[in-house]
Every structure is written in C-alpha cells, then in structure tokens.
Short mmCIF file of C-alpha atoms in Angstrom, two decimals:
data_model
loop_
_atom_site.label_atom_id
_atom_site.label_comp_id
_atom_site.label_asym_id
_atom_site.label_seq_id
_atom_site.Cartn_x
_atom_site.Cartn_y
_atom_site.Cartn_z
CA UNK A 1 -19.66 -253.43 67.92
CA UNK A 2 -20.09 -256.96 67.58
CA UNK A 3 -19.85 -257.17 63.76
CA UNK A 4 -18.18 -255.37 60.34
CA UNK A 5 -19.18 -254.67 57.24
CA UNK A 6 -17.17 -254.21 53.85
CA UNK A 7 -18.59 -253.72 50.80
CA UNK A 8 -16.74 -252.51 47.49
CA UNK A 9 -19.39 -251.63 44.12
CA UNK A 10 -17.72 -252.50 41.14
CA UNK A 11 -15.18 -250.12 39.13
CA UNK A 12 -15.66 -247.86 42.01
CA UNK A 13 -19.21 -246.76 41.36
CA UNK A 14 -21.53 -245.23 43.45
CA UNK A 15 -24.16 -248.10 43.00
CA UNK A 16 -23.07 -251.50 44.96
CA UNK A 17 -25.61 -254.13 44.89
CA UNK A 18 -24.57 -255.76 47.50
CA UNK A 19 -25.51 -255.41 50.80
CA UNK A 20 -25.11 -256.55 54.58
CA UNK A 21 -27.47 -255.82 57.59
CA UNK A 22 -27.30 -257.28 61.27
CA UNK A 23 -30.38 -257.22 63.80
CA UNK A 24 -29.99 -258.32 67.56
CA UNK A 25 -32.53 -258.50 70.34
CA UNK A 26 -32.76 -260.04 73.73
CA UNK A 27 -33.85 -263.78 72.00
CA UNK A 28 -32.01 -263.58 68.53
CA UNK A 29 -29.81 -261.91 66.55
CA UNK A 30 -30.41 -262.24 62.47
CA UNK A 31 -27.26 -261.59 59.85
CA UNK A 32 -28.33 -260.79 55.94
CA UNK A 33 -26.53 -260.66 53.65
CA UNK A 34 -27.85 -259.70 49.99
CA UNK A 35 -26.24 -259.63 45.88
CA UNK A 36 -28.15 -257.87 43.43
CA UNK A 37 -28.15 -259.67 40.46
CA UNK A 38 -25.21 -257.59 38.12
CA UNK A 39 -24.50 -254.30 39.03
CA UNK A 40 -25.33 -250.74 39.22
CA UNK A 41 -28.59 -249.12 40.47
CA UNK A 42 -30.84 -251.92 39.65
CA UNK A 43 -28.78 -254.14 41.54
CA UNK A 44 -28.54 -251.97 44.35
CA UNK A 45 -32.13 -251.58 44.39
CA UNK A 46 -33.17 -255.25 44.43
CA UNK A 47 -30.32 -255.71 47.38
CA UNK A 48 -31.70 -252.87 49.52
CA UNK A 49 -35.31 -253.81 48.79
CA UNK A 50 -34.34 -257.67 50.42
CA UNK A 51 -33.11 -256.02 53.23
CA UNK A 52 -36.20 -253.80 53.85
CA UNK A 53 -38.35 -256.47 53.81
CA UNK A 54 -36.06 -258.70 56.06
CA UNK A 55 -36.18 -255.57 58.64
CA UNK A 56 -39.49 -255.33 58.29
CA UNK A 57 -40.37 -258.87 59.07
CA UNK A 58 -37.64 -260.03 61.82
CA UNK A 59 -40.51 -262.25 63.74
CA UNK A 60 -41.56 -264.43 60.57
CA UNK A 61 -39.46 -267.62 60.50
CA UNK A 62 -36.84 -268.17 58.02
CA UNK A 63 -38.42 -269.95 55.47
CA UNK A 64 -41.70 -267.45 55.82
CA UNK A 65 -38.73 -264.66 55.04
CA UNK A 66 -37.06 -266.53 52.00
CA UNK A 67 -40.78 -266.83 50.45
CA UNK A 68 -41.82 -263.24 51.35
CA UNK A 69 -38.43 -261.77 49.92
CA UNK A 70 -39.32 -263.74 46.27
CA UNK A 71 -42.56 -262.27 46.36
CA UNK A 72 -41.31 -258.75 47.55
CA UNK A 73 -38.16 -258.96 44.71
CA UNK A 74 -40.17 -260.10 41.53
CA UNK A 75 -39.83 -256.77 39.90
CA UNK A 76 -36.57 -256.28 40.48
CA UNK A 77 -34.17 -258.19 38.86
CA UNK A 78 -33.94 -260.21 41.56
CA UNK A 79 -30.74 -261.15 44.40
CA UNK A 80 -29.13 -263.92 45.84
CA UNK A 81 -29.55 -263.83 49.81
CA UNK A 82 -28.24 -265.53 52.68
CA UNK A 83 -29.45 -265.21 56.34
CA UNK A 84 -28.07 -266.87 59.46
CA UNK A 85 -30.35 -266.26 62.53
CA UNK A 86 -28.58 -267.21 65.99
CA UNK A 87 -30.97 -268.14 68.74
CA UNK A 88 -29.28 -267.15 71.84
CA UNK A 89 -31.69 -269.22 74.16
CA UNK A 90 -30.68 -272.44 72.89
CA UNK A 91 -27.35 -271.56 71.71
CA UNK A 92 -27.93 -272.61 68.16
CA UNK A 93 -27.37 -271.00 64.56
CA UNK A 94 -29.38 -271.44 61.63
CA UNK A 95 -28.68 -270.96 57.56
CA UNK A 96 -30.79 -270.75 54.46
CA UNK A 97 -29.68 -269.37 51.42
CA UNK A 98 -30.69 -269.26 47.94
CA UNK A 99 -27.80 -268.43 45.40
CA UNK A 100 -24.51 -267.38 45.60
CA UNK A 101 -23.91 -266.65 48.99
CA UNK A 102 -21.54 -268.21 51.42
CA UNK A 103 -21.35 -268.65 55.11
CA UNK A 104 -18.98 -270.23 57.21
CA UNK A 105 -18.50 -270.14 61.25
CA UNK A 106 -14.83 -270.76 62.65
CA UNK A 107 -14.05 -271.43 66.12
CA UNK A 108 -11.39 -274.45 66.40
CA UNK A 109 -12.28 -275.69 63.14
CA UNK A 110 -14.41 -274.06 60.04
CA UNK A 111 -17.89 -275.16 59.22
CA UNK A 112 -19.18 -274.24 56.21
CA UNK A 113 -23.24 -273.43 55.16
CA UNK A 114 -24.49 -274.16 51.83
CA UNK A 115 -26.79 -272.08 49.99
CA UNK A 116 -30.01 -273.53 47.48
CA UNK A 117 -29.55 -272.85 43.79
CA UNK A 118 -32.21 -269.66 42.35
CA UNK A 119 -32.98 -265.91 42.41
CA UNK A 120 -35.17 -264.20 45.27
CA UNK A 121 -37.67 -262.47 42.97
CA UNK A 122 -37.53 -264.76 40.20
CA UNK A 123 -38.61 -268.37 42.46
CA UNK A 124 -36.31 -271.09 44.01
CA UNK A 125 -37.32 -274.35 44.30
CA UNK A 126 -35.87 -275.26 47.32
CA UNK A 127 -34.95 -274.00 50.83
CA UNK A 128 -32.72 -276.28 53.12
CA UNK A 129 -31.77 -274.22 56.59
CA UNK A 130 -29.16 -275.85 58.68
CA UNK A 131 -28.88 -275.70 62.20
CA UNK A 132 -26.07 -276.14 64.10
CA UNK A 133 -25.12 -276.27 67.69
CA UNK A 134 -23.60 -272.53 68.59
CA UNK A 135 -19.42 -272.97 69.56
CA UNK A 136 -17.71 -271.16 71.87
CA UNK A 137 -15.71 -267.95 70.87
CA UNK A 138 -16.85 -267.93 67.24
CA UNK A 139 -16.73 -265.72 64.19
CA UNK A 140 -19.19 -265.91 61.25
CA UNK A 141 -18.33 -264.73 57.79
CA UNK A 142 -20.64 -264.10 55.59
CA UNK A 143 -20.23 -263.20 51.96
CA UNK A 144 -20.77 -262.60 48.46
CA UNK A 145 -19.80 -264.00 45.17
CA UNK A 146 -17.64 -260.97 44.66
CA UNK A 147 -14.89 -262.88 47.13
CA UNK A 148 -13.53 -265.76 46.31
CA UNK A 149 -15.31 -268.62 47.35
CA UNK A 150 -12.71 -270.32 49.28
CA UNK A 151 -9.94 -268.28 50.74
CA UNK A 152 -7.22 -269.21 53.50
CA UNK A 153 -8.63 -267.70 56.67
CA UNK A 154 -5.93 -268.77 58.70
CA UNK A 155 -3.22 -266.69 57.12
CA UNK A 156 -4.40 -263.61 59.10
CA UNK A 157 -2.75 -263.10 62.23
CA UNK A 158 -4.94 -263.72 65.77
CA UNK A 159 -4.46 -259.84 66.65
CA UNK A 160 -5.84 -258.58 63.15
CA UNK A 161 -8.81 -261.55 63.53
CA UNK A 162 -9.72 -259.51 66.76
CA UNK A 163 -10.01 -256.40 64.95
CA UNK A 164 -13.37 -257.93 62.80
CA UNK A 165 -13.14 -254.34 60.83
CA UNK A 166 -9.75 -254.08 59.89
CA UNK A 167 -10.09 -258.40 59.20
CA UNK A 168 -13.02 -257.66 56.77
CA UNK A 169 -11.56 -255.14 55.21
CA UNK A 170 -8.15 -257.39 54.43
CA UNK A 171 -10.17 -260.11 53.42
CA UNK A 172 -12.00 -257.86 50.94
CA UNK A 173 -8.48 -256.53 49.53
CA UNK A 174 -6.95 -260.09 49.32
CA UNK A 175 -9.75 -262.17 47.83
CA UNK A 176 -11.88 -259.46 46.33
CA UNK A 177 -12.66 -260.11 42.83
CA UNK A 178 -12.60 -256.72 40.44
CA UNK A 179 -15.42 -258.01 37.96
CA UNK A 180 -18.37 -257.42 40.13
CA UNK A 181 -19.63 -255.71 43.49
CA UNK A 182 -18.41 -257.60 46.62
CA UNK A 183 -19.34 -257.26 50.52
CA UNK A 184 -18.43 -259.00 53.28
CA UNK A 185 -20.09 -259.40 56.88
CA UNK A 186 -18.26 -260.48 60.18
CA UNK A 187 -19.69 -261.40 63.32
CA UNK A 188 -18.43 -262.02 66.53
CA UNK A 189 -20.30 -261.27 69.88
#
C-alpha cells in the first residue's frame, strides 16, 4: 500500500481529532489530512466531517473543496486541513492549506508547503495552492500540529524509510507532542 497512517488522540482517549484519508484514481490521487480544533469528540467530529465532504467531492478543484469544507464545518468547531492532490498526467503536485498543517515532499532534497492562516468552518481569508513539478522516487509527509513542526528526517535509516508504516509510526514516537492529538500521513507510490 502506497501510503501510512499514524494517528495518536491525546492522553490515550478514544476520541482523536485528527484525521488522515488518501484517494487515488487513474488521473489523480488526493492526500487529506485534517485537526479538529482541541480534542475529544467534538474535535473528532469536525475532523471526520472534513473528510466526508472531501470524499464526497473528489472532482471539485481545490479551492472549490477548501470553500465547501468552511461551509460544511461552520457548526462544528471547526479544523485545520491540508490537502495535496498529485496529478499523475502531468506529473505535478499541488498544496493548499489553511491552519496548522504541514507538508513537505523529500526526494534528494526536502521541499516544504506552507499552509494559509484560519479555521475551516469558522472562514479563512486566503487560499494560496502551490504547485510543484512531481520528483522522482519521492515521499510526502503530511502532518499535524501534534508533531513537531520541524524534525530531522534524515536520522532514520534508508531501510526503515522504505517501510512508510513502521517510518510513520517512529516519527510519531520521536516528535510526537503529548499535549494534543497528533497524526501523521506518508506517501510514497
């Protein structure tokens, strides 16, 4: 399976509001990833409810899915969401997100996405996708505030970065922060 998903809810509860999800088709595949505001069932709620309507709407462009999320999220308490959606046709990868989540793509070198500042459910004023040209061999990592936002990446060993599963789950245990719900999301085709 192409990607891995981690995810640990804060003090071990049975709520975690954040989430992952990966879609692929013959054209595209899209990565979310999605952090409740807080914690606990209401954050859980407004995470799952931004990846419904992301699955719901995979043919709508990105910025059409940012605005439809807000709508979708503004009786919740509202998340923080990041989507990368790779366009295997012209071999190119493209980010938007709004609040704290992060996104980088490593080949020879790291690049790094940057999200907007806001809450998805409670309005953003601005949306700034970047599109890049698709590397060879890459990873992408995609995360939530709940992991530190810069971590070394080259400290893990090339045999565990081929095992995306056991890497997420390392990278969870190393950088994880205890004080709120964390997930992580790796990708490599």
């Amino acid at each position: 399976m192409p990607a891995a998903i981690t995810t640990r809810a804060y003090q071990n509860d049975i709520y975690c509001g954040d989430k992952c999800a990966w879609w692929e088709d013959e054209k595209k595949v899209t990565l979310c990833i999605a952090d409740g505001l807080g914690h606990g069932p209401e954050a859980e709620a407004a995470a799952r409810l931004a990846i419904d309507y992301i699955e719901a709407h995979l043919s709508e462009s990105i910025p059409s899915l940012f605005l439809g999320c807000d709508i979708a999220l503004q009786l919740t308490r509202g998340a923080a969401l990041g989507l990368i959606v790779i366009d295997k046709i012209n071999k190119t990868l493209t980010y938007a997100g709004i609040g704290n989540t992060r996104a980088f793509v490593v080949n020879h070198e790291i690049e790094r996405f940057l999200s907007n500042y806001g809450i998805v459910g409670g309005g953003f004023r601005k949306l700034t996708p970047e599109t890049s040209a698709l590397p060879e061999n890459y990873t992408i990592i995609m995360y939530t505030d709940g992991i530190e936002e810069i971590f070394d990446f080259n400290k893990y060993t090339r045999e565990m970065k081929q095992d995306i599963q056991l890497l997420s789950q390392e990278i969870l245990k190393d950088w994880g922060r205890t004080w709120d719900d964390a997930a992580i999301m790796i990708y490599k085709p």
